[in-house]
């Protein structure tokens, strides 16, 4: 039958679209309910269309404070993890040294280990050191678990780089710093950017590790969890929708810039 033939021919595309729809559906639900005006405390059923939450996204006490704190932690965790992860990735790919294989294996441990185990281990470490739980312990913990993801992303990019390009730069009397800044870094930039974006998303979104090591500090995921016990303000959906739209915009802009560069090099 023609229909079955068409389905077989486009099966991969159909499965991909269904998977994409499955992944985006929760975000669409959050987006729709950001325009809801619930009658009670829980924003779980549609009542009336309203822009009240969008007009006053900080209407819930302490929500914007926790959001600001999460953004600060995510930013500095991204900076720290990206800087350290990039250097580690270059060292693992470009240099041969003892225990290189063991370090390659250890890098994957934070990704393979359950978060609750890592969270409890970090809490034990901080308590034994006598550290005051709060902003700095959260930041250190976030840099640690984001580091593996950055190393993996940058390492994949560095391994695919053609070393002859750097050799050509040196043949043209470019110094080590000049070669790195003008040849190596621009080529590795997509991998570094991917690792940075992943680190920011993981840090901003984290709850388990943060909850163990936060003390009395409340980040945005912890605020959402606490609010869910007694009600879910519509403003939470507003913030979620805004973050989703910003993330999509960053990806689209990045893709457009990449396509423009490809066209200009042809």
XYZ file of N, CA and C in Angstrom:
798
model
N 0.836 -1.189 0.000
C 0.000 0.000 0.000
C 0.882 1.254 0.000
N 0.419 2.319 -0.679
C 1.231 3.559 -0.733
C 1.508 4.148 0.635
N 0.521 4.060 1.542
C 0.711 4.652 2.875
C 1.816 3.931 3.646
N 1.795 2.591 3.609
C 2.818 1.817 4.300
C 4.195 2.069 3.703
N 4.236 2.198 2.372
C 5.513 2.479 1.711
C 6.070 3.837 2.155
N 5.172 4.813 2.256
C 5.592 6.155 2.679
C 6.094 6.140 4.117
N 5.410 5.366 4.982
C 5.817 5.278 6.388
C 7.196 4.620 6.501
N 7.414 3.544 5.724
C 8.717 2.875 5.764
C 9.834 3.797 5.290
N 9.527 4.580 4.265
C 10.542 5.461 3.690
C 10.894 6.602 4.653
N 9.910 7.039 5.456
C 10.116 8.183 6.356
C 10.060 7.788 7.829
N 10.319 6.502 8.113
C 10.184 6.014 9.488
C 11.140 6.727 10.438
N 12.390 6.916 10.022
C 13.377 7.563 10.891
C 12.958 9.000 11.211
N 12.466 9.711 10.191
C 12.029 11.095 10.394
C 10.830 11.139 11.348
N 9.875 10.230 11.159
C 8.686 10.201 12.018
C 9.051 9.905 13.467
N 9.930 8.924 13.663
C 10.358 8.591 15.029
C 11.084 9.771 15.659
N 11.916 10.448 14.868
C 12.623 11.630 15.375
C 11.666 12.737 15.781
N 10.638 12.982 14.963
C 9.666 14.023 15.283
C 8.851 13.671 16.525
N 8.471 12.393 16.656
C 7.731 11.960 17.845
C 8.580 12.088 19.103
N 9.853 11.732 18.988
C 10.761 11.871 20.130
C 10.923 13.336 20.519
N 11.065 14.195 19.513
C 11.203 15.627 19.774
C 9.947 16.189 20.436
N 8.770 15.754 19.948
C 7.511 16.204 20.539
C 7.389 15.732 21.994
N 7.823 14.501 22.249
C 7.792 13.954 23.615
C 8.680 14.771 24.555
N 9.835 15.212 24.045
C 10.764 15.987 24.864
C 10.270 17.409 25.104
N 9.610 17.993 24.115
C 9.191 19.392 24.222
C 7.844 19.549 24.921
N 7.047 18.484 24.958
C 5.705 18.564 25.536
C 5.672 19.141 26.948
N 6.548 18.704 27.880
C 6.513 19.313 29.228
C 6.768 20.814 29.201
N 7.666 21.269 28.308
C 7.943 22.703 28.213
C 6.726 23.471 27.697
N 5.996 22.852 26.780
C 4.784 23.495 26.258
C 3.729 23.609 27.359
N 3.606 22.554 28.176
C 2.648 22.585 29.289
C 3.014 23.700 30.270
N 4.299 23.807 30.597
C 4.758 24.878 31.494
C 4.444 26.240 30.890
N 4.679 26.381 29.588
C 4.436 27.646 28.908
C 2.950 28.017 28.942
N 2.089 27.048 28.668
C 0.649 27.308 28.657
C 0.161 27.718 30.043
N 0.622 27.000 31.076
C 0.148 27.279 32.434
C 0.778 28.531 33.035
N 1.745 29.137 32.341
C 2.257 30.423 32.809
C 1.246 31.536 32.551
N 0.244 31.270 31.721
C -0.822 32.248 31.437
C -2.116 31.886 32.160
N -2.027 30.992 33.121
C -3.206 30.549 33.854
C -3.435 31.417 35.094
N -4.686 31.478 35.528
C -5.023 32.152 36.785
C -5.804 31.167 37.644
N -5.083 30.367 38.452
C -5.759 29.333 39.241
C -6.599 29.932 40.366
N -7.616 29.187 40.768
C -8.477 29.648 41.850
C -7.861 29.360 43.218
N -7.116 28.266 43.308
C -6.487 27.911 44.572
C -4.992 28.146 44.547
N -4.280 27.396 45.373
C -2.832 27.559 45.482
C -2.092 26.758 44.427
N -2.725 25.727 43.874
C -2.039 24.817 42.958
C -2.393 25.134 41.509
N -1.347 25.251 40.706
C -1.511 25.588 39.292
C -1.469 24.315 38.448
N -2.423 23.411 38.690
C -2.423 22.117 38.023
C -3.563 21.949 37.027
N -4.567 22.787 37.091
C -5.704 22.692 36.163
C -5.996 24.074 35.598
N -6.382 24.096 34.315
C -6.606 25.374 33.635
C -7.886 26.035 34.138
N -7.778 27.326 34.451
C -8.950 28.074 34.920
C -9.262 29.240 33.979
N -8.424 30.266 34.004
C -8.670 31.448 33.173
C -7.344 31.965 32.607
N -7.412 32.520 31.402
C -6.242 33.152 30.802
C -5.952 34.470 31.524
N -4.667 34.673 31.844
C -4.293 35.898 32.557
C -2.815 36.206 32.305
N -2.504 37.496 32.301
C -1.117 37.961 32.164
C -0.562 38.485 33.485
N -1.285 38.247 34.577
C -0.883 38.796 35.872
C 0.510 38.317 36.284
N 0.767 37.024 36.109
C 2.062 36.479 36.523
C 3.199 37.051 35.688
N 2.947 37.306 34.413
C 3.982 37.879 33.542
C 4.228 39.347 33.885
N 3.193 40.041 34.339
C 3.368 41.440 34.714
C 4.142 41.586 36.024
N 4.058 40.588 36.886
C 4.731 40.646 38.184
C 5.408 39.307 38.473
N 6.513 38.988 37.735
C 7.167 37.689 37.932
C 7.812 37.526 39.298
N 8.069 38.627 39.998
C 8.667 38.551 41.333
C 7.621 38.737 42.429
N 6.377 38.447 42.105
C 5.294 38.647 43.061
C 5.351 37.694 44.237
N 6.040 36.579 44.086
C 6.159 35.611 45.179
C 7.389 35.947 46.004
N 7.230 35.961 47.313
C 8.334 36.351 48.206
C 9.535 35.429 48.041
N 10.720 36.019 47.930
C 12.017 35.323 47.894
C 12.274 34.554 46.601
N 11.320 34.552 45.652
C 11.551 33.763 44.442
C 12.645 34.371 43.577
N 12.583 35.675 43.352
C 13.587 36.322 42.504
C 14.946 36.345 43.194
N 14.960 36.360 44.517
C 16.225 36.274 45.233
C 16.899 34.930 45.017
N 16.110 33.856 45.091
C 16.659 32.516 44.848
C 17.054 32.347 43.385
N 16.297 32.964 42.475
C 16.635 32.910 41.058
C 17.962 33.619 40.787
N 18.122 34.801 41.385
C 19.373 35.551 41.231
C 20.560 34.758 41.769
N 20.364 34.101 42.893
C 21.437 33.292 43.480
C 21.810 32.126 42.564
N 20.806 31.455 42.001
C 21.064 30.338 41.087
C 21.806 30.801 39.844
N 21.432 31.962 39.321
C 22.108 32.492 38.137
C 23.569 32.839 38.447
N 23.814 33.416 39.626
C 25.200 33.742 40.014
C 26.037 32.471 40.149
N 25.493 31.470 40.834
C 26.227 30.215 41.015
C 26.471 29.549 39.668
N 25.446 29.518 38.818
C 25.593 28.884 37.503
C 26.638 29.605 36.662
N 26.660 30.940 36.727
C 27.636 31.705 35.949
C 29.060 31.402 36.390
N 29.323 31.499 37.694
C 30.688 31.278 38.176
C 31.090 29.815 38.066
N 30.149 28.904 38.247
C 30.454 27.480 38.051
C 30.799 27.206 36.594
N 30.109 27.875 35.674
C 30.413 27.720 34.256
C 31.795 28.258 33.925
N 32.124 29.430 34.462
C 33.450 30.021 34.218
C 34.549 29.101 34.753
N 34.388 28.642 35.987
C 35.410 27.782 36.593
C 35.534 26.442 35.890
N 34.395 25.785 35.640
C 34.418 24.460 35.011
C 34.922 24.538 33.578
N 34.562 25.608 32.856
C 35.004 25.741 31.467
C 36.497 25.990 31.385
N 37.018 26.856 32.244
C 38.462 27.137 32.236
C 39.266 25.884 32.594
N 38.903 25.225 33.686
C 39.627 24.028 34.102
C 39.417 22.874 33.121
N 38.173 22.692 32.670
C 37.871 21.590 31.765
C 38.577 21.712 30.427
N 38.693 22.945 29.910
C 39.393 23.153 28.642
C 40.862 22.796 28.768
N 41.502 23.235 29.849
C 42.915 22.910 30.050
C 43.125 21.408 30.226
N 42.246 20.759 30.972
C 42.360 19.305 31.171
C 42.176 18.571 29.853
N 41.206 19.002 29.049
C 40.954 18.341 27.768
C 42.162 18.439 26.845
N 42.765 19.623 26.758
C 43.963 19.787 25.920
C 45.112 18.927 26.442
N 45.270 18.871 27.764
C 46.354 18.074 28.345
C 46.161 16.586 28.048
N 44.922 16.097 28.156
C 44.665 14.673 27.931
C 44.828 14.283 26.467
N 44.543 15.198 25.543
C 44.633 14.883 24.118
C 46.035 15.110 23.570
N 46.675 16.192 23.981
C 47.930 16.610 23.345
C 49.189 16.056 24.012
N 49.111 15.607 25.258
C 50.320 15.225 25.973
C 50.238 13.779 26.455
N 51.401 13.160 26.557
C 51.527 11.803 27.079
C 52.220 11.871 28.439
N 51.615 11.324 29.468
C 52.190 11.352 30.805
C 51.682 10.148 31.582
N 52.323 9.891 32.702
C 51.923 8.748 33.521
C 50.506 8.936 34.067
N 49.827 7.821 34.205
C 48.450 7.798 34.740
C 47.464 8.530 33.839
N 47.827 8.752 32.566
C 46.895 9.430 31.650
C 45.622 8.610 31.445
N 45.780 7.293 31.293
C 44.615 6.425 31.122
C 43.727 6.416 32.355
N 44.354 6.400 33.533
C 43.573 6.403 34.774
C 42.800 7.707 34.932
N 43.436 8.818 34.573
C 42.758 10.121 34.670
C 41.605 10.190 33.688
N 41.806 9.648 32.479
C 40.712 9.593 31.503
C 39.510 8.846 32.063
N 39.780 7.766 32.799
C 38.683 6.993 33.389
C 38.039 7.732 34.552
N 38.874 8.383 35.384
C 38.350 9.098 36.542
C 37.478 10.288 36.142
N 37.765 10.875 34.972
C 36.990 12.028 34.508
C 35.514 11.662 34.363
N 35.237 10.396 34.005
C 33.852 9.986 33.762
C 33.104 9.612 35.043
N 33.812 9.517 36.166
C 33.159 9.099 37.410
C 32.014 10.012 37.837
N 32.183 11.350 37.844
C 31.055 12.195 38.246
C 29.822 12.036 37.365
N 30.016 11.674 36.089
C 28.865 11.475 35.207
C 28.204 10.130 35.453
N 29.015 9.117 35.828
C 28.474 7.770 36.039
C 27.957 7.563 37.456
N 28.480 8.324 38.402
C 28.111 8.144 39.809
C 26.740 8.750 40.101
N 25.894 8.073 40.884
C 24.613 8.666 41.289
C 24.830 9.973 42.042
N 24.000 10.958 41.774
C 24.187 12.283 42.376
C 24.102 12.253 43.891
N 23.258 11.377 44.427
C 23.090 11.355 45.885
C 24.371 10.874 46.559
N 25.111 9.974 45.902
C 26.386 9.505 46.458
C 27.398 10.634 46.456
N 27.486 11.345 45.321
C 28.410 12.469 45.225
C 28.040 13.563 46.220
N 26.747 13.827 46.365
C 26.296 14.868 47.283
C 26.675 14.530 48.722
N 26.452 13.276 49.120
C 26.795 12.860 50.488
C 28.308 12.902 50.710
N 29.072 12.524 49.679
C 30.540 12.545 49.804
C 31.041 13.974 49.957
N 30.517 14.887 49.174
C 30.925 16.285 49.271
C 30.535 16.878 50.626
N 29.344 16.539 51.095
C 28.911 17.034 52.407
C 29.854 16.551 53.505
N 30.238 15.272 53.444
C 31.175 14.722 54.427
C 32.512 15.457 54.369
N 32.988 15.717 53.142
C 34.248 16.442 52.972
C 34.179 17.840 53.574
N 33.113 18.567 53.274
C 32.982 19.936 53.782
C 32.864 19.960 55.310
N 32.125 19.005 55.874
C 31.967 18.962 57.329
C 33.285 18.619 58.011
N 34.039 17.702 57.422
C 35.344 17.338 58.003
C 36.332 18.496 57.933
N 36.190 19.335 56.907
C 37.061 20.506 56.766
C 36.595 21.671 57.628
N 35.395 21.546 58.200
C 34.851 22.625 59.012
C 34.342 23.792 58.189
N 34.005 23.549 56.925
C 33.536 24.614 56.040
C 32.098 24.988 56.377
N 31.792 26.269 56.230
C 30.430 26.765 56.446
C 29.625 26.524 55.175
N 28.553 25.745 55.296
C 27.737 25.422 54.122
C 27.012 26.669 53.628
N 27.051 26.887 52.328
C 26.403 28.056 51.746
C 26.825 28.254 50.309
N 26.973 29.512 49.921
C 27.274 29.857 48.525
C 28.539 29.177 48.025
N 29.628 29.240 48.819
C 30.909 28.742 48.346
C 30.939 27.228 48.252
N 30.311 26.538 49.175
C 30.284 25.076 49.093
C 29.449 24.616 47.898
N 28.363 25.328 47.622
C 27.559 25.005 46.436
C 28.385 25.227 45.176
N 29.083 26.356 45.119
C 29.880 26.682 43.931
C 30.973 25.648 43.698
N 31.698 25.266 44.741
C 32.755 24.262 44.607
C 32.175 22.935 44.124
N 31.036 22.542 44.697
C 30.400 21.290 44.296
C 29.951 21.335 42.840
N 29.398 22.449 42.408
C 28.927 22.576 41.028
C 30.087 22.551 40.036
N 31.174 23.232 40.365
C 32.343 23.194 39.476
C 32.848 21.758 39.340
N 32.830 21.023 40.458
C 33.348 19.661 40.424
C 32.532 18.747 39.524
N 31.196 18.787 39.639
C 30.428 17.840 38.832
C 30.201 18.335 37.400
N 30.346 19.653 37.155
C 30.241 20.157 35.777
C 31.530 19.928 34.994
N 32.632 19.757 35.706
C 33.946 19.643 35.072
C 34.000 18.479 34.086
N 33.445 17.337 34.460
C 33.494 16.162 33.589
C 32.781 16.402 32.269
N 31.654 17.077 32.318
C 30.888 17.337 31.092
C 31.639 18.295 30.166
N 32.298 19.286 30.736
C 33.084 20.221 29.923
C 34.268 19.501 29.292
N 34.969 18.694 30.072
C 36.123 17.958 29.539
C 35.697 17.053 28.385
N 34.579 16.365 28.544
C 34.110 15.462 27.492
C 33.782 16.217 26.208
N 33.106 17.359 26.331
C 32.719 18.139 25.152
C 33.940 18.728 24.447
N 34.851 19.315 25.220
C 36.032 19.947 24.620
C 36.986 18.888 24.068
N 37.126 17.791 24.772
C 38.025 16.725 24.333
C 37.607 16.165 22.978
N 36.305 15.982 22.786
C 35.822 15.487 21.498
C 36.169 16.448 20.368
N 36.076 17.733 20.636
C 36.409 18.736 19.620
C 37.907 18.774 19.342
N 38.717 18.716 20.403
C 40.176 18.781 20.229
C 40.684 17.552 19.470
N 40.110 16.387 19.729
C 40.534 15.165 19.045
C 40.246 15.216 17.555
N 39.223 15.989 17.157
C 38.874 16.074 15.738
C 39.643 17.176 15.001
N 40.458 17.943 15.720
C 41.200 19.032 15.097
C 42.355 18.493 14.249
N 42.614 19.155 13.126
C 43.707 18.774 12.239
C 44.999 19.456 12.720
N 45.983 18.690 13.202
C 47.214 19.311 13.719
C 48.026 20.023 12.632
N 47.744 19.707 11.365
C 48.495 20.355 10.288
C 48.210 21.849 10.202
N 47.043 22.266 10.680
C 46.736 23.700 10.676
C 47.651 24.462 11.627
N 47.890 23.890 12.794
C 48.804 24.531 13.740
C 50.238 24.468 13.237
N 50.591 23.357 12.592
C 51.932 23.255 12.012
C 52.137 24.304 10.926
N 51.095 24.542 10.125
C 51.185 25.567 9.084
C 51.373 26.952 9.693
N 50.689 27.216 10.809
C 50.848 28.512 11.480
C 52.272 28.684 11.999
N 52.847 27.611 12.552
C 54.227 27.707 13.034
C 55.212 27.871 11.882
N 54.915 27.221 10.753
C 55.768 27.387 9.574
C 55.761 28.822 9.067
N 54.668 29.521 9.341
C 54.561 30.927 8.934
C 55.056 31.862 10.037
N 55.870 31.312 10.953
C 56.548 32.074 12.006
C 55.595 32.644 13.067
N 54.457 31.961 13.273
C 53.582 32.348 14.379
C 54.114 31.733 15.672
N 54.119 32.501 16.736
C 54.580 32.001 18.021
C 53.537 31.104 18.676
N 53.882 30.442 19.775
C 52.928 29.547 20.448
C 51.636 30.245 20.864
N 51.770 31.454 21.435
C 50.581 32.189 21.881
C 49.733 32.614 20.687
N 50.382 33.112 19.658
C 49.669 33.556 18.464
C 48.974 32.389 17.776
N 49.644 31.242 17.713
C 49.045 30.041 17.112
C 47.810 29.600 17.898
N 47.938 29.647 19.232
C 46.807 29.221 20.060
C 45.609 30.155 19.901
N 45.871 31.468 19.934
C 44.780 32.439 19.894
C 44.121 32.528 18.523
N 44.912 32.381 17.443
C 44.375 32.605 16.107
C 43.987 31.322 15.364
N 44.502 30.185 15.814
C 44.214 28.925 15.108
C 43.521 27.924 16.024
N 44.207 27.579 17.125
C 43.692 26.509 17.994
C 42.383 26.897 18.674
N 42.359 28.065 19.305
C 41.174 28.475 20.064
C 39.930 28.649 19.191
N 40.023 29.301 18.017
C 38.820 29.407 17.172
C 38.272 28.052 16.720
N 39.161 27.093 16.463
C 38.696 25.770 16.041
C 38.039 25.034 17.205
N 38.622 25.192 18.407
C 38.077 24.502 19.583
C 36.878 25.215 20.184
N 36.597 26.444 19.720
C 35.542 27.266 20.327
C 34.168 26.587 20.368
N 33.711 25.900 19.302
C 32.391 25.249 19.402
C 32.305 24.228 20.524
N 33.367 23.441 20.717
C 33.366 22.474 21.814
C 33.382 23.152 23.167
N 34.151 24.239 23.283
C 34.194 24.988 24.546
C 32.841 25.613 24.840
N 32.206 26.187 23.802
C 30.884 26.796 23.990
C 29.844 25.754 24.381
N 29.909 24.569 23.746
C 28.965 23.499 24.090
C 29.144 23.056 25.535
N 30.400 22.913 25.961
C 30.659 22.537 27.345
C 30.193 23.592 28.330
N 30.389 24.867 27.977
C 29.965 25.960 28.855
C 28.442 25.999 28.996
N 27.739 25.857 27.876
C 26.272 25.863 27.926
C 25.743 24.689 28.741
N 26.367 23.526 28.557
C 25.952 22.346 29.316
C 26.217 22.543 30.802
N 27.370 23.117 31.134
C 27.691 23.365 32.539
C 26.707 24.336 33.172
N 26.353 25.397 32.443
C 25.401 26.375 32.982
C 24.045 25.727 33.240
N 23.568 24.936 32.279
C 22.264 24.284 32.440
C 22.276 23.307 33.604
N 23.342 22.524 33.734
C 23.427 21.549 34.823
C 23.497 22.234 36.191
N 24.279 23.304 36.257
C 24.420 24.006 37.530
C 23.109 24.690 37.936
N 22.483 25.381 37.003
C 21.240 26.090 37.316
C 20.144 25.122 37.728
N 20.141 23.935 37.134
C 19.052 22.973 37.319
C 19.260 22.063 38.525
N 20.467 21.990 39.059
C 20.771 20.962 40.056
C 20.003 21.165 41.358
N 19.531 20.047 41.903
C 18.817 20.090 43.185
C 19.470 19.191 44.232
N 19.814 17.952 43.855
C 20.269 16.971 44.847
C 21.570 17.403 45.507
N 22.600 17.677 44.702
C 23.896 18.080 45.261
C 23.769 19.405 46.006
N 22.991 20.320 45.444
C 22.792 21.622 46.092
C 22.095 21.468 47.435
N 21.087 20.629 47.495
C 20.313 20.451 48.722
C 21.175 19.909 49.865
N 22.128 19.038 49.532
C 23.002 18.474 50.555
C 23.992 19.506 51.080
N 24.438 20.408 50.217
C 25.573 21.276 50.556
C 25.206 22.754 50.663
N 23.916 23.061 50.748
C 23.484 24.457 50.735
C 23.384 25.081 52.118
N 23.220 24.274 53.141
C 22.970 24.844 54.464
C 21.629 25.560 54.465
N 21.625 26.825 54.842
C 20.387 27.612 54.852
C 20.177 28.387 53.547
N 21.086 28.237 52.595
C 20.977 28.932 51.309
C 19.912 28.262 50.451
N 19.085 29.079 49.785
C 17.985 28.552 48.964
C 18.188 28.983 47.519
N 18.430 28.018 46.646
C 18.528 28.296 45.216
C 17.153 28.138 44.572
N 17.056 28.455 43.279
C 15.754 28.408 42.618
C 15.158 26.996 42.583
N 15.919 25.941 42.227
C 15.323 24.591 42.282
C 14.841 24.221 43.677
N 15.571 24.642 44.720
C 15.129 24.355 46.085
C 13.869 25.140 46.427
N 13.773 26.368 45.913
C 12.568 27.170 46.130
C 11.359 26.513 45.470
N 11.551 25.993 44.249
C 10.450 25.322 43.541
C 10.004 24.094 44.310
N 10.977 23.314 44.794
C 10.637 22.109 45.556
C 9.875 22.469 46.833
N 10.335 23.507 47.538
C 9.653 23.931 48.757
C 8.259 24.459 48.474
N 8.112 25.212 47.371
C 6.799 25.764 47.022
C 5.807 24.669 46.668
N 6.301 23.600 46.051
C 5.408 22.511 45.635
C 4.746 21.815 46.816
N 5.316 21.983 48.022
C 4.724 21.354 49.199
C 3.454 22.059 49.666
N 3.364 23.366 49.345
C 2.217 24.130 49.845
C 1.478 24.897 48.747
N 1.949 24.763 47.516
C 1.312 25.444 46.384
C 2.336 25.748 45.316
N 1.879 25.897 44.097
C 2.802 26.171 42.992
C 2.436 27.503 42.351
N 3.145 28.570 42.659
C 2.829 29.873 42.073
C 3.004 29.852 40.558
N 2.162 30.608 39.881
C 2.234 30.698 38.421
C 3.563 31.310 37.999
N 4.156 32.127 38.844
C 5.439 32.766 38.514
C 6.543 31.746 38.251
N 6.443 30.560 38.865
C 7.429 29.506 38.589
C 7.365 29.102 37.123
N 6.141 28.990 36.588
C 5.973 28.678 35.166
C 6.504 29.804 34.284
N 6.345 31.034 34.750
C 6.848 32.182 33.986
C 8.366 32.109 33.860
N 9.044 31.860 34.981
C 10.505 31.758 34.958
C 10.945 30.575 34.098
N 10.251 29.448 34.219
C 10.582 28.280 33.402
C 10.415 28.557 31.919
N 9.334 29.244 31.568
C 9.099 29.597 30.159
C 10.171 30.538 29.642
N 10.528 31.533 30.445
C 11.564 32.491 30.038
C 12.903 31.793 29.822
N 13.274 30.881 30.721
C 14.537 30.153 30.567
C 14.518 29.276 29.325
N 13.390 28.649 29.052
C 13.274 27.791 27.855
C 13.406 28.618 26.581
N 12.731 29.755 26.533
C 12.792 30.618 25.346
C 14.211 31.148 25.140
N 14.874 31.541 26.220
C 16.248 32.040 26.104
C 17.178 30.941 25.603
N 17.017 29.723 26.122
C 17.862 28.610 25.686
C 17.669 28.311 24.203
N 16.408 28.286 23.767
C 16.126 28.043 22.342
C 16.708 29.157 21.488
N 16.569 30.404 21.945
C 17.106 31.548 21.190
C 18.624 31.457 21.048
N 19.317 31.053 22.129
C 20.783 30.917 22.073
C 21.186 29.855 21.062
N 20.477 28.726 21.073
C 20.791 27.641 20.126
C 20.531 28.078 18.684
N 19.396 28.748 18.461
C 19.050 29.185 17.101
C 20.062 30.214 16.593
N 20.415 31.168 17.440
C 21.395 32.192 17.040
C 22.747 31.552 16.741
N 23.156 30.612 17.586
C 24.417 29.912 17.346
C 24.420 29.146 16.038
N 23.289 28.500 15.732
C 23.190 27.753 14.479
C 23.216 28.686 13.275
N 22.549 29.821 13.387
C 22.551 30.790 12.281
C 23.955 31.344 12.033
N 24.677 31.630 13.117
C 26.046 32.137 12.972
C 26.940 31.078 12.321
N 26.767 29.815 12.747
C 27.566 28.730 12.168
C 27.267 28.559 10.685
N 25.988 28.629 10.307
C 25.619 28.493 8.891
C 26.166 29.647 8.063
N 26.162 30.834 8.632
C 26.689 32.000 7.911
C 28.184 31.867 7.694
N 28.883 31.346 8.697
C 30.330 31.153 8.546
C 30.636 30.103 7.492
N 29.834 29.048 7.449
C 30.057 28.017 6.442
C 29.886 28.568 5.037
N 28.849 29.420 4.872
C 28.602 30.008 3.556
C 29.734 30.969 3.154
N 30.257 31.694 4.137
C 31.316 32.670 3.826
C 32.632 31.991 3.471
N 32.852 30.753 3.968
C 34.102 30.041 3.661
C 34.043 29.287 2.346
N 32.888 29.188 1.741
C 32.768 28.475 0.473
C 33.213 29.346 -0.691
